[in-house]
CSV table of C-alpha atoms and ligand atoms in Angstrom, one decimal:
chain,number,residue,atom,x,y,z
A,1,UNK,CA,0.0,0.0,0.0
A,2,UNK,CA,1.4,3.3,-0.7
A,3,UNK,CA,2.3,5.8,1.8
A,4,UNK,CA,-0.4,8.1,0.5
A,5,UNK,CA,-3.0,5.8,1.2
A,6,UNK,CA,-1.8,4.4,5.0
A,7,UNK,CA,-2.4,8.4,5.8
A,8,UNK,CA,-5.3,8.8,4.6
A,9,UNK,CA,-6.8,5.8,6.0
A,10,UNK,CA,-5.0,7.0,9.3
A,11,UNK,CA,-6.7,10.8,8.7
A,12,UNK,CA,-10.2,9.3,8.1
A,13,UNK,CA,-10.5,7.2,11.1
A,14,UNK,CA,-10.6,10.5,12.7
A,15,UNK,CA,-13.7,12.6,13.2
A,16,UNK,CA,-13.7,15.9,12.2
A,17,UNK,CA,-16.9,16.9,11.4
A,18,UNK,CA,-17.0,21.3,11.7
A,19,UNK,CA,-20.5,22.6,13.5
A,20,UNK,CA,-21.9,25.7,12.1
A,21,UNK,CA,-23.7,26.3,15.1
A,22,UNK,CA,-21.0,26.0,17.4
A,23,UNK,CA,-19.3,29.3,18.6
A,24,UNK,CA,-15.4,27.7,19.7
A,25,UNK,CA,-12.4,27.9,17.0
A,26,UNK,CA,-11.7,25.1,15.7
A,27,UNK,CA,-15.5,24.5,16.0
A,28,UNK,CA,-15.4,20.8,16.8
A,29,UNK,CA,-12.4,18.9,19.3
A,30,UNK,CA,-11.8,16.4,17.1
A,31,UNK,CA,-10.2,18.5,14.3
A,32,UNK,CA,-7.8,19.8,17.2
A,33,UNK,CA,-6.9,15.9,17.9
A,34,UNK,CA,-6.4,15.7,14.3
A,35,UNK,CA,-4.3,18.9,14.1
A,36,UNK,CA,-2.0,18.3,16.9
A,37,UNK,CA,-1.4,13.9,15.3
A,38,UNK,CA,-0.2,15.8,12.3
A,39,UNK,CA,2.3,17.8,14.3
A,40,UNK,CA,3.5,15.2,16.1
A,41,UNK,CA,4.0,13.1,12.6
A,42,UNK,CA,5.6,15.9,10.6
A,43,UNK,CA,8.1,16.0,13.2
A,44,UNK,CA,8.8,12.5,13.0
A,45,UNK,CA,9.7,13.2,9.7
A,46,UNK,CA,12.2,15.3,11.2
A,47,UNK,CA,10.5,18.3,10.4
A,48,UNK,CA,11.1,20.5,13.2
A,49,UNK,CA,9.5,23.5,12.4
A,50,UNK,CA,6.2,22.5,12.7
A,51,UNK,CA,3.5,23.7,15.3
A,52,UNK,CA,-0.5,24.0,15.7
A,53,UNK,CA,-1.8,27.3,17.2
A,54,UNK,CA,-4.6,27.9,19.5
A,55,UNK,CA,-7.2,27.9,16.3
A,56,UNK,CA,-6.5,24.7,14.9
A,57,UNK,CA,-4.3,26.1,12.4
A,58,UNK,CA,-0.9,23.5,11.5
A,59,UNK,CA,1.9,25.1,9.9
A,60,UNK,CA,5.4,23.8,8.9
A,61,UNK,CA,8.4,24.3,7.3
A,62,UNK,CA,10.5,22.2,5.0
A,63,UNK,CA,13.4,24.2,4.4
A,64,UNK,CA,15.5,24.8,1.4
A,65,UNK,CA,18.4,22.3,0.7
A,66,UNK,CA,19.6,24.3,-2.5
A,67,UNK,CA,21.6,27.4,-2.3
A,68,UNK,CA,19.5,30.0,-4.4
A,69,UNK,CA,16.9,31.9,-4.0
A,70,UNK,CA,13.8,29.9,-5.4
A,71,UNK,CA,10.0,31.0,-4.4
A,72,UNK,CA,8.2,30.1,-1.1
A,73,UNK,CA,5.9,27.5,-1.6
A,74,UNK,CA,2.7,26.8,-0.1
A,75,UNK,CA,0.4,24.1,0.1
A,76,UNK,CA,-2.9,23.5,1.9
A,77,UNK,CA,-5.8,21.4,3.3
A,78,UNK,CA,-8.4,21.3,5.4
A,79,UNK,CA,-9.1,19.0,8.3
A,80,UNK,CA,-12.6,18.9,9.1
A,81,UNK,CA,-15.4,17.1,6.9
A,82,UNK,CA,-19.0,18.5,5.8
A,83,UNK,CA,-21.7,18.7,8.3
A,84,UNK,CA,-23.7,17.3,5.8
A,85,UNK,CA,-23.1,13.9,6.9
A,86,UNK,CA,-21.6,11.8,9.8
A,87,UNK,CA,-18.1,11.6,9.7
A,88,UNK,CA,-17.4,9.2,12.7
A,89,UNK,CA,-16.7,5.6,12.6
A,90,UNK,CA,-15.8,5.6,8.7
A,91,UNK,CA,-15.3,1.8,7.5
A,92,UNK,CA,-13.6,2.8,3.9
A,93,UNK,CA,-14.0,-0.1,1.5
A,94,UNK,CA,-11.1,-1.3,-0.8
A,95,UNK,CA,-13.1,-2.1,-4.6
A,96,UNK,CA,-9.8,-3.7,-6.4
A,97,UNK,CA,-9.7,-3.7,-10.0
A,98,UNK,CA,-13.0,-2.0,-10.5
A,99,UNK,CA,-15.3,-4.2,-13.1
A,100,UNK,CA,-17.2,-1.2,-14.0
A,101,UNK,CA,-20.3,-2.6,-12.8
A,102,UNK,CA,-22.4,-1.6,-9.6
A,103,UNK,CA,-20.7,-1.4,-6.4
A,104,UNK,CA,-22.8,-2.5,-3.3
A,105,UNK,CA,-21.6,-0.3,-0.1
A,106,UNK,CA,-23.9,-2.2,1.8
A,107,UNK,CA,-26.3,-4.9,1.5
A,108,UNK,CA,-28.3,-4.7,4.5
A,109,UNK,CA,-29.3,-1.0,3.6
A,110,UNK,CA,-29.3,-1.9,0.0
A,111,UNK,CA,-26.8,1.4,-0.6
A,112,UNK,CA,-25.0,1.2,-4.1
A,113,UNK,CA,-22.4,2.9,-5.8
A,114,UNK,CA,-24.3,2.8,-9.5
A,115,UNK,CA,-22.4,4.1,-12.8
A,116,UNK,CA,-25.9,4.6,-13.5
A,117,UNK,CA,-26.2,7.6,-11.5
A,118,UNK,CA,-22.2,8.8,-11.1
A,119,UNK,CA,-21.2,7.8,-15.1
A,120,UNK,CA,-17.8,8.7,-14.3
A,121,UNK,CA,-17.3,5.6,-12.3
A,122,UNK,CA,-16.5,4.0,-15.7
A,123,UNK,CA,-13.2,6.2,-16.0
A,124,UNK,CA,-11.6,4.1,-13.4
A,125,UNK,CA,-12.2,0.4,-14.8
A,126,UNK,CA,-9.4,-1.3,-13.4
A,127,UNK,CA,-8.3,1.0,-10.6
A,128,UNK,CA,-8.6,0.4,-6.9
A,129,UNK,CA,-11.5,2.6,-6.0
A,130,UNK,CA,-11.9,2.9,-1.5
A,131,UNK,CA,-15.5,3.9,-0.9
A,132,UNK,CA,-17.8,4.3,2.4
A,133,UNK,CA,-19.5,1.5,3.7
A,134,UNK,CA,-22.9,3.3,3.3
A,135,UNK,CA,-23.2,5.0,6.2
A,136,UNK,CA,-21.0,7.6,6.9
A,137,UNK,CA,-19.2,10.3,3.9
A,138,UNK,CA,-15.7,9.0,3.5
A,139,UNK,CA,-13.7,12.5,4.1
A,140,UNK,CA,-11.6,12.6,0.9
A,141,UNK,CA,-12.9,16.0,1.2
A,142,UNK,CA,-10.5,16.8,2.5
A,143,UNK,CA,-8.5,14.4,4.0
A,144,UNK,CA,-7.1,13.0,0.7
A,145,UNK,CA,-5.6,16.5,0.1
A,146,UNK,CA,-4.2,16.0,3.7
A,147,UNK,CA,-2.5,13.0,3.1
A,148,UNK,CA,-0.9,14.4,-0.2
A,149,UNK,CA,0.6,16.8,1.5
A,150,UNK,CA,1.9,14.6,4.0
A,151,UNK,CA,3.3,12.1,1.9
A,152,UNK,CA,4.8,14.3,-0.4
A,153,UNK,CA,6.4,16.0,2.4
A,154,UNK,CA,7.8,12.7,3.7
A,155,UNK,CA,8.9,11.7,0.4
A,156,UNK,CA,10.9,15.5,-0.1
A,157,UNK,CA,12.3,14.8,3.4
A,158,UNK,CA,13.6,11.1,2.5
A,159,UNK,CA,14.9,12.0,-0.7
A,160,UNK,CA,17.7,15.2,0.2
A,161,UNK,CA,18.7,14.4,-3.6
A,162,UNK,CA,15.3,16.3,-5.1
A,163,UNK,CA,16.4,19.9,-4.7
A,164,UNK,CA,13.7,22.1,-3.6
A,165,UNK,CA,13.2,25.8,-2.1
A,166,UNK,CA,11.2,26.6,1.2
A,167,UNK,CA,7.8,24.4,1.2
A,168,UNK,CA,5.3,25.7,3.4
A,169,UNK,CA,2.1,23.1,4.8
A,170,UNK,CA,-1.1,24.8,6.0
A,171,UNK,CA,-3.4,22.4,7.6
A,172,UNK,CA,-7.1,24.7,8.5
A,173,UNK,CA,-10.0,23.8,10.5
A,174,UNK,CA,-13.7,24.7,9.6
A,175,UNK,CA,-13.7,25.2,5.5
A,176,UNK,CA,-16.9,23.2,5.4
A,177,UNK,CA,-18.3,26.0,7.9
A,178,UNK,CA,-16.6,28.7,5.7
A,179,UNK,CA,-14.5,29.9,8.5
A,180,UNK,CA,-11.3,28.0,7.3
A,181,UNK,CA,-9.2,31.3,5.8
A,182,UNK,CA,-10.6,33.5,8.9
A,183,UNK,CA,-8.1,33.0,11.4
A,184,UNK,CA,-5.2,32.4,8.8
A,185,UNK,CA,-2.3,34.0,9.0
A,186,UNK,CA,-1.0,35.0,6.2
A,187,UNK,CA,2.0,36.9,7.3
A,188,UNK,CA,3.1,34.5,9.3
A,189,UNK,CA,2.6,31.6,6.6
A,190,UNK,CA,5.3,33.9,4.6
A,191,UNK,CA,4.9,32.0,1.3
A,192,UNK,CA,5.2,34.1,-2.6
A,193,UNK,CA,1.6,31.5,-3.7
A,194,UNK,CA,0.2,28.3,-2.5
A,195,UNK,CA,-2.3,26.0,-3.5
A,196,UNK,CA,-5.2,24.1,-1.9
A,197,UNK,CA,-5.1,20.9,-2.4
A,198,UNK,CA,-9.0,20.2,-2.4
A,199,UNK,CA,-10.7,19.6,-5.8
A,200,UNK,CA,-12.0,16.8,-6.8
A,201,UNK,CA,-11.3,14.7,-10.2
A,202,UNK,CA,-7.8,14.0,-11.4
A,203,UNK,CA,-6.3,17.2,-13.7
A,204,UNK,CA,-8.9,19.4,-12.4
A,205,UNK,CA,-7.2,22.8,-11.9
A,206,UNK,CA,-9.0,26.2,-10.9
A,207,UNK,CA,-8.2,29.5,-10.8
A,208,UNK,CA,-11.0,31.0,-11.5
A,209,UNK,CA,-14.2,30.9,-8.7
A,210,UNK,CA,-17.9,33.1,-8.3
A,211,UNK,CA,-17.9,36.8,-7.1
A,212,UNK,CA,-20.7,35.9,-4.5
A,213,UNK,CA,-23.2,37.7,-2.5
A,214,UNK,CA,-26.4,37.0,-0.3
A,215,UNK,CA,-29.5,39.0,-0.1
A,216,UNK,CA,-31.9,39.2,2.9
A,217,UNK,CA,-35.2,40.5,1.5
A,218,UNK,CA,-38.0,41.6,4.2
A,219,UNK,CA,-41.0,42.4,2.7
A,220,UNK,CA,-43.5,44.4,5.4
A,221,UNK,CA,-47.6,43.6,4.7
A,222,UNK,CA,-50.9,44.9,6.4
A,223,UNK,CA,-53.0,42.3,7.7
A,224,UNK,CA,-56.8,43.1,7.7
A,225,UNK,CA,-59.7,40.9,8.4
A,226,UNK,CA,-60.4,39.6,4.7
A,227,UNK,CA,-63.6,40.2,4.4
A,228,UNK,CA,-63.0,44.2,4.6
A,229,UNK,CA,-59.9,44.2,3.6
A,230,UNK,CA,-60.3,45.7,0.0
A,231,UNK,CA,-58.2,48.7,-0.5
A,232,UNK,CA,-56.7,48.1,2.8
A,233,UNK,CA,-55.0,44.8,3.3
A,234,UNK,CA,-51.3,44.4,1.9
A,235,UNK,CA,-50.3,40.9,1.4
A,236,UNK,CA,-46.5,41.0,1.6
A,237,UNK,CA,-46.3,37.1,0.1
A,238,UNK,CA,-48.2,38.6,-3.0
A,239,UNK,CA,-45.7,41.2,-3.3
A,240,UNK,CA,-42.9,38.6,-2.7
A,241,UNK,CA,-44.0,36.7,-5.8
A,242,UNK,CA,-44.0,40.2,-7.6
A,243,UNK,CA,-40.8,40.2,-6.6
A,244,UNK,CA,-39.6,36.8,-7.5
A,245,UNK,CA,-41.4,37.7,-11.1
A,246,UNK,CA,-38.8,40.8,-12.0
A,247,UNK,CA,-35.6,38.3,-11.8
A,248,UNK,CA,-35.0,36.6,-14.9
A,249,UNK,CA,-36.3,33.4,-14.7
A,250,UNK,CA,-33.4,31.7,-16.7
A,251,UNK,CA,-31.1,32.5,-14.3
A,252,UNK,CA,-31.2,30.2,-11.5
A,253,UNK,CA,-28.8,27.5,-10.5
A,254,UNK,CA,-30.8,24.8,-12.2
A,255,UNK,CA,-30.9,26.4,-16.0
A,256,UNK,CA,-27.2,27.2,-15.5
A,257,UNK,CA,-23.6,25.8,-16.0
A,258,UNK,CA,-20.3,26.7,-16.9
A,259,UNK,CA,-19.3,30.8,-17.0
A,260,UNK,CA,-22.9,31.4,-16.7
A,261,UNK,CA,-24.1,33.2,-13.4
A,262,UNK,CA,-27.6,33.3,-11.3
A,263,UNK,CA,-30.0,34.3,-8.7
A,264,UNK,CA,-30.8,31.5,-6.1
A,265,UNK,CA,-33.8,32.0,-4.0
A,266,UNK,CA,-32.5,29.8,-0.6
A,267,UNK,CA,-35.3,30.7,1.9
A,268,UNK,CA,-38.8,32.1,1.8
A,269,UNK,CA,-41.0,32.4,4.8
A,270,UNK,CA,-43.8,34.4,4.8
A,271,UNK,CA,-47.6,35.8,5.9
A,272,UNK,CA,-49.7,38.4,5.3
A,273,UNK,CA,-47.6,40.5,7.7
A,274,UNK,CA,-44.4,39.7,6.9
A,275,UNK,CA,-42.4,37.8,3.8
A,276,UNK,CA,-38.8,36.6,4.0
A,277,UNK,CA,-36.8,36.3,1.0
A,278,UNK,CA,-32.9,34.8,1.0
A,279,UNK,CA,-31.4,34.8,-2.1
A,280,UNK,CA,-27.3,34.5,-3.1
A,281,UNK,CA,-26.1,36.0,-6.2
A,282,UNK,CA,-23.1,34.5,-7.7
A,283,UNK,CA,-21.5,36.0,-11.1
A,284,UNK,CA,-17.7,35.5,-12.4
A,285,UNK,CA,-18.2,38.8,-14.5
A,286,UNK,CA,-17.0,41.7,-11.5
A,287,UNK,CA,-19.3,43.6,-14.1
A,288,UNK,CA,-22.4,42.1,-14.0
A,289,UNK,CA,-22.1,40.8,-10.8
A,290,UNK,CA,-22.5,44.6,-9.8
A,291,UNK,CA,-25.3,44.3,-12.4
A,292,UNK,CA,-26.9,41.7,-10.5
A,293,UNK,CA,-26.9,43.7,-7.6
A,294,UNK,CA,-28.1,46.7,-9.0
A,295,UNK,CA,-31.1,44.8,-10.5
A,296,UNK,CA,-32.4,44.0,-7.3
A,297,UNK,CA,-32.1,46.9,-6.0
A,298,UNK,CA,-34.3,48.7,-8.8
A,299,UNK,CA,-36.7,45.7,-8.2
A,300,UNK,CA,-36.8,46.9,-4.5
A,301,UNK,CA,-37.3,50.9,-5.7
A,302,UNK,CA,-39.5,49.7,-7.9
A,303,UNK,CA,-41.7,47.8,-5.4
A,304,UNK,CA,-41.7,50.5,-2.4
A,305,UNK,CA,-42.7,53.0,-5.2
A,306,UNK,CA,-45.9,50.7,-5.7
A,307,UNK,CA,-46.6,49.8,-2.1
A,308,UNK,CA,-45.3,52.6,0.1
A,309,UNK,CA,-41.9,53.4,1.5
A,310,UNK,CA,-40.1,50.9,3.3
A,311,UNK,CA,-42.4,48.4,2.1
A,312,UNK,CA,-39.4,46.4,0.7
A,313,UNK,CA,-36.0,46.4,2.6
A,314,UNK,CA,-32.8,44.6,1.8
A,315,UNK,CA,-29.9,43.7,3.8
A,316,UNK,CA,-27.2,42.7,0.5
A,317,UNK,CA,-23.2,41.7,1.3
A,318,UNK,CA,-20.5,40.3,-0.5
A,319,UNK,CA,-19.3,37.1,0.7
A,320,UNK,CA,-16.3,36.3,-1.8
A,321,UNK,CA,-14.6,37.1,-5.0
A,322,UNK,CA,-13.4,35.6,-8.2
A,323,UNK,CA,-9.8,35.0,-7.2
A,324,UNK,CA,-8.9,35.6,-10.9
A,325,UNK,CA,-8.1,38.9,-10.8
A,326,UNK,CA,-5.1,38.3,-8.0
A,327,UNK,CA,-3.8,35.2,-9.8
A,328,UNK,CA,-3.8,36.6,-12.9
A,329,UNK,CA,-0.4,38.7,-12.3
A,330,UNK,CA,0.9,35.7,-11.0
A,331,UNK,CA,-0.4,33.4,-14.0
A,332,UNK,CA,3.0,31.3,-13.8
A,333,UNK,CA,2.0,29.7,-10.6
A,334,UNK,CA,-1.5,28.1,-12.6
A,335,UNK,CA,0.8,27.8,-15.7
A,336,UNK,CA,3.5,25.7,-13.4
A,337,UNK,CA,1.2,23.4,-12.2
A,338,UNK,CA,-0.2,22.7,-15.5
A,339,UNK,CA,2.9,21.7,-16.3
A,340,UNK,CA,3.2,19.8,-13.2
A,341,UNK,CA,0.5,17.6,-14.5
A,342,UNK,CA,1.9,17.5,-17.7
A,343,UNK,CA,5.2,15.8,-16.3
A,344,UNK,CA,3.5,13.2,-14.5
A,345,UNK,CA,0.9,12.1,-17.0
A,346,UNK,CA,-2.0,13.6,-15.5
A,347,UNK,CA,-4.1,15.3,-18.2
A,348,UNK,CA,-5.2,19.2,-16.9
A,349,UNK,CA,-8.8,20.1,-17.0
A,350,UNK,CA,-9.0,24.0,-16.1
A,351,UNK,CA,-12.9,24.7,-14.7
A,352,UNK,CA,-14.0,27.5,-13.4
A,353,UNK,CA,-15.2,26.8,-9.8
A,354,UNK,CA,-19.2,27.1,-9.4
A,355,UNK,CA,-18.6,28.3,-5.8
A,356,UNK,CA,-15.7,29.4,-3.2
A,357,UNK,CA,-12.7,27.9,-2.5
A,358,UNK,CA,-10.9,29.3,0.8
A,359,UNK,CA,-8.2,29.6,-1.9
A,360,UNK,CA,-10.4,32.3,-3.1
A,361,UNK,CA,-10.4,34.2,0.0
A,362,UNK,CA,-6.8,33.9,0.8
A,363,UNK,CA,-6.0,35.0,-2.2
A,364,UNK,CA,-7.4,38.4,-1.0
A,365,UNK,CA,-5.7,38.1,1.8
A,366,UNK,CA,-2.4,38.5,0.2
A,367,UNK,CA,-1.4,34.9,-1.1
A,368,UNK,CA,-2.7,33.6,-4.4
A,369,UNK,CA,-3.8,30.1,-4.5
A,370,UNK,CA,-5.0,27.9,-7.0
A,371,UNK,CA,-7.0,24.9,-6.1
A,372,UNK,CA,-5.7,21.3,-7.3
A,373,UNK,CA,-7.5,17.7,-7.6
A,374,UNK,CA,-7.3,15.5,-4.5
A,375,UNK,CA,-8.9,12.8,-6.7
A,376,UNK,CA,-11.8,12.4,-4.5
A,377,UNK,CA,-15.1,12.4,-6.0
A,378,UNK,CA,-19.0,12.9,-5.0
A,379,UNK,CA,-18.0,14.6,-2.2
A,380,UNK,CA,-20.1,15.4,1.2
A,381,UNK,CA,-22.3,12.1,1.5
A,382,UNK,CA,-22.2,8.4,1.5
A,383,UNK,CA,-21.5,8.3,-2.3
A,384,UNK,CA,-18.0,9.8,-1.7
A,385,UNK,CA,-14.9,7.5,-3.4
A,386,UNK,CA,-11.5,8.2,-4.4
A,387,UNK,CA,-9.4,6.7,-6.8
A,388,UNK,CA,-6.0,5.2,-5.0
A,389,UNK,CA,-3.7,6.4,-8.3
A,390,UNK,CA,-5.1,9.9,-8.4
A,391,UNK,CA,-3.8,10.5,-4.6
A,392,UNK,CA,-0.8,8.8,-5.8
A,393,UNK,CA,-0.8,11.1,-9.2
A,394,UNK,CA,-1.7,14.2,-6.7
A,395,UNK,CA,1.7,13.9,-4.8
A,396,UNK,CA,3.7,13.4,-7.5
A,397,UNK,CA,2.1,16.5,-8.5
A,398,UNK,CA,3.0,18.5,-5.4
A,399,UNK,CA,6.7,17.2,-5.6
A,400,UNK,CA,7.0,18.0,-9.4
A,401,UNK,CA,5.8,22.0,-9.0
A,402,UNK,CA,8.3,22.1,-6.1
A,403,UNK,CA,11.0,20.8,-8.8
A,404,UNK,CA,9.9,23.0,-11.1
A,405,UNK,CA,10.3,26.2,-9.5
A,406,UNK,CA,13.9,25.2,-8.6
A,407,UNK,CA,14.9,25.0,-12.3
A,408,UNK,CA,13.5,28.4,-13.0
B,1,ZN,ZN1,-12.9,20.6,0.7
C-alpha cells in the first residue's frame, strides 16, 4: 500500500466533522486531535519546524536544501469534513480492480455505488476505488488533500537528492463551515503563492471561482380581516412573488452551467404580515455581478414606489470574489502546475469553480492560491470515493511543481 494511502486511512478514522452552530475555534475537538497527530508526525519526519496554534491552524516548514533563491511555496488542506453527513466511525471499503459494474456499499441497507447515477465511475475500470460503507461520507474532502501533503512532504524529506526551495504546509480547521481562511495567517505563513489541495477529479485545476453575494429581502404587509380588507390589506407574500417575477427566470442554479451566473432563492417564509426572501447572487463577471446587484435593488425601488416606503427592505453583502483577478499577475503559478501535471501524466482540465474555495479568499488576503485535484469524487455524503492512483498522481504532482520552481 502506498504511503499516501496508510495516511489517509490513518486521517479518516478521525472525526472531524465542523458545527456551524457552534461558537469555539476550531469549532469541533476532534479537528484539534487531528491537528495536533499531524504535528506530532511531521516532526517524525524530522521536520522541526512545525507547530499547531490555538485555532486549529498546522503550519510547517520544510526548508530549502539548495543554495538560491527559489520561491516560497505553499500548500494546503483542510481538516474537518461537511456537516452534511456523519463523519465518525468511517469503514472505507477497498473495490480492487473495478469491473465497472455496480458497487454494493452495503447490503443490508441496499446502498449502491451505480455508474448509473455517477457515469464517471466508468473512467476508473481497473483502478482500486476505496469507498464508504454506506453509512457515513468517507472524508476525501479533505483528508485526501491532507495526506498528499503529508506524503509528499515525507517523500521531499527522504529523498535530500530532489532539490527544492522553502515548502510551506497549512493544515485549516472549519472550511466546510466557511470559516477556514478567517483565522489564517498569512504573514506568518510567509509564502510568494500556494495551492489548496482540495478539488476533486484528477487534472482538475482552478483559478477562476464566483464573485458571491447573499441578499436578505423583508417584505413588510398589512393584515386586515379579509372580508373588509379591500383597498386596505397588503399581502407582503403577493408582493414577494412580484418580486420573484422581475428576476430573470433563466437565471437560476438549475438552467445554468459553466461561465454562466444566477440568482438562487435559498429561503422564503412568509404571511400576510411579513415575507422573508434569501437569495445568493453569484456571477464571475466583476461587471455584472454589480449588475446583478443593482437589478435588485431597482426591483426593491421599484416595489416600495408601488406599495409605500419601506415596504421592501434589503440587507445585500458580499461574501467572496473571483480569485482571478489576484492570480492573474501571477499566471505562472497556474501555468506551473499545468505543467506539473503534464510531467507526471496527469491530463489538466481548467474549470471554473461554481462556488468558493478558501483559496479564493486567501487570495485576498495576500497569497494567491489555485485549487488542485485530491482525486476524491461525489463529495459530502455516502457516495464519496477516491481513486488510489489519483492521490498517488496528486503527490507526484506536489513534488513536481516544487521541482519545477527550482529549475526556474
Ligand atoms: Zn474541501
Amino acid at each position: 500500500m502506498s504511503k499516501v494511502v496508510e495516511k489517509f486511512l490513518k486521517y479518516v478514522s478521525y472525526s472531524t466533522k465542523s458545527n456551524e452552530e457552534s461558537t469555539t475555534v476550531p469549532s469541533t475537538e476532534g479537528q484539534m486531535i487531528l491537528a495536533r497527530e499531524l504535528v506530532a508526525e511531521l516532526k517524525s519526519m524530522g521536520i522541526q519546524k512545525a507547530s499547531v496554534d490555538d485555532n486549529g491552524y498546522v503550519m510547517a516548514t520544510i526548508p530549502s536544501n539548495i543554495g538560491k533563491p527559489v520561491p516560497t511555496i505553499g500548500f494546503i488542506a483542510h481538516m474537518d469534513t461537511a456537516p452534511d453527513m456523519s463523519g465518525e466511525n468511517v469503514k472505507p471499503k477497498f473495490i480492487e480492480n473495478y469491473d465497472g459494474k455496480d458497487i454494493i456499499l452495503n447490503e443490508e441497507k441496499n446502498i449502491i455505488l451505480s455508474p448509473m447515477d455517477f457515469p464517471e465511475l466508468k473512467n476508473y475500470i481497473g483502478k482500486t476505488l476505496i469507498t464508504t460503507d454506506g453509512t457515513t461520507l468517507l472524508g476525501a474532502d479533505d483528508k485526501a488533500g491532507v495526506a498528499e501533503i503529508m506524503a509528499a512532504a515525507e517523500y521531499l524529506m527522504e529523498n535530500p537528492q530532489i532539490q527544492h526551495g522553502i515548502v510551506r504546509i497549512g493544515f485549516t480547521p472549519d472550511e466546510e463551515v466557511g470559516r477556514g481562511a478567517d483565522l489564517f495567517d498569512v504573514k506568518k505563513f510567509d509564502a510568494d503563492f500556494a495551492y489548496t489541495m482540495d478539488g476533486g477529479t484528477i487534472g482538475e485545476l482552478e483559478y477562476e471561482n464566483f464573485n458571491a453575494a447573499g441578499v436578505k429581502v423583508y417584505i413588510h404587509g398589512r393584515n386586515v380581516h379579509p372580508g373588509s380588507a379591500k383597498g386596505k390589506m397588503i399581502h407582503s407574500t403577493l408582493i414577494a412573488n412580484e418580486f420573484m417575477n422581475y428576476l430573470p427566470r433563466n437565471e437560476t442554479p438549475s438552467t445554468t452551467e459553466g461561465y454562466e451566473g444566477f440568482y438562487h432563492l435559498t429561503k422564503i417564509n412568509g404571511e400576510v404580515e411579513e415575507t422573508k426572501l434569501q437569495y445568493i447572487i453569484r456571477d464571475f463577471d466583476s461587471e455584472n455581478f454589480e449588475n446583478r446587484k443593482t437589478l435588485i435593488k431597482n426591483i426593491v425601488d421599484k416595489l416600495n414606489d408601488k406599495y409605500g416606503k419601506d415596504t421592501v427592505e434589503i440587507e445585500l453583502v458580499d461574501q467572496y470574489f473571483n480569485m482571478k483577478e489576484k492570480i492573474e499577475p501571477v499566471k505562472h503559478i497556474v501555468d506551473t502546475a499545468f505543467l506539473a501535471m503534464k510531467e507526471v501524466g496527469v491530463n489538466p482540465i481548467m474549470v471554473p469553480i461554481r462556488g468558493g474555495t478558501d483559496g479564493a479568499r486567501l487570495s485576498f488576503m495576500g497569497l494567491p492560491t489555485p485549487n488542485i485535484f485530491t482525486g476524491g469524487q461525489n463529495f459530502h455524503g455516502k457516495y464519496e470515493f477516491v481513486p488510489t492512483y489519483a492521490m498517488e498522481k496528486a503527490v507526484d504532482v506536489i513534488v513536481k511543481i516544487v521541482q519545477l520552481y527550482t529549475v526556474k
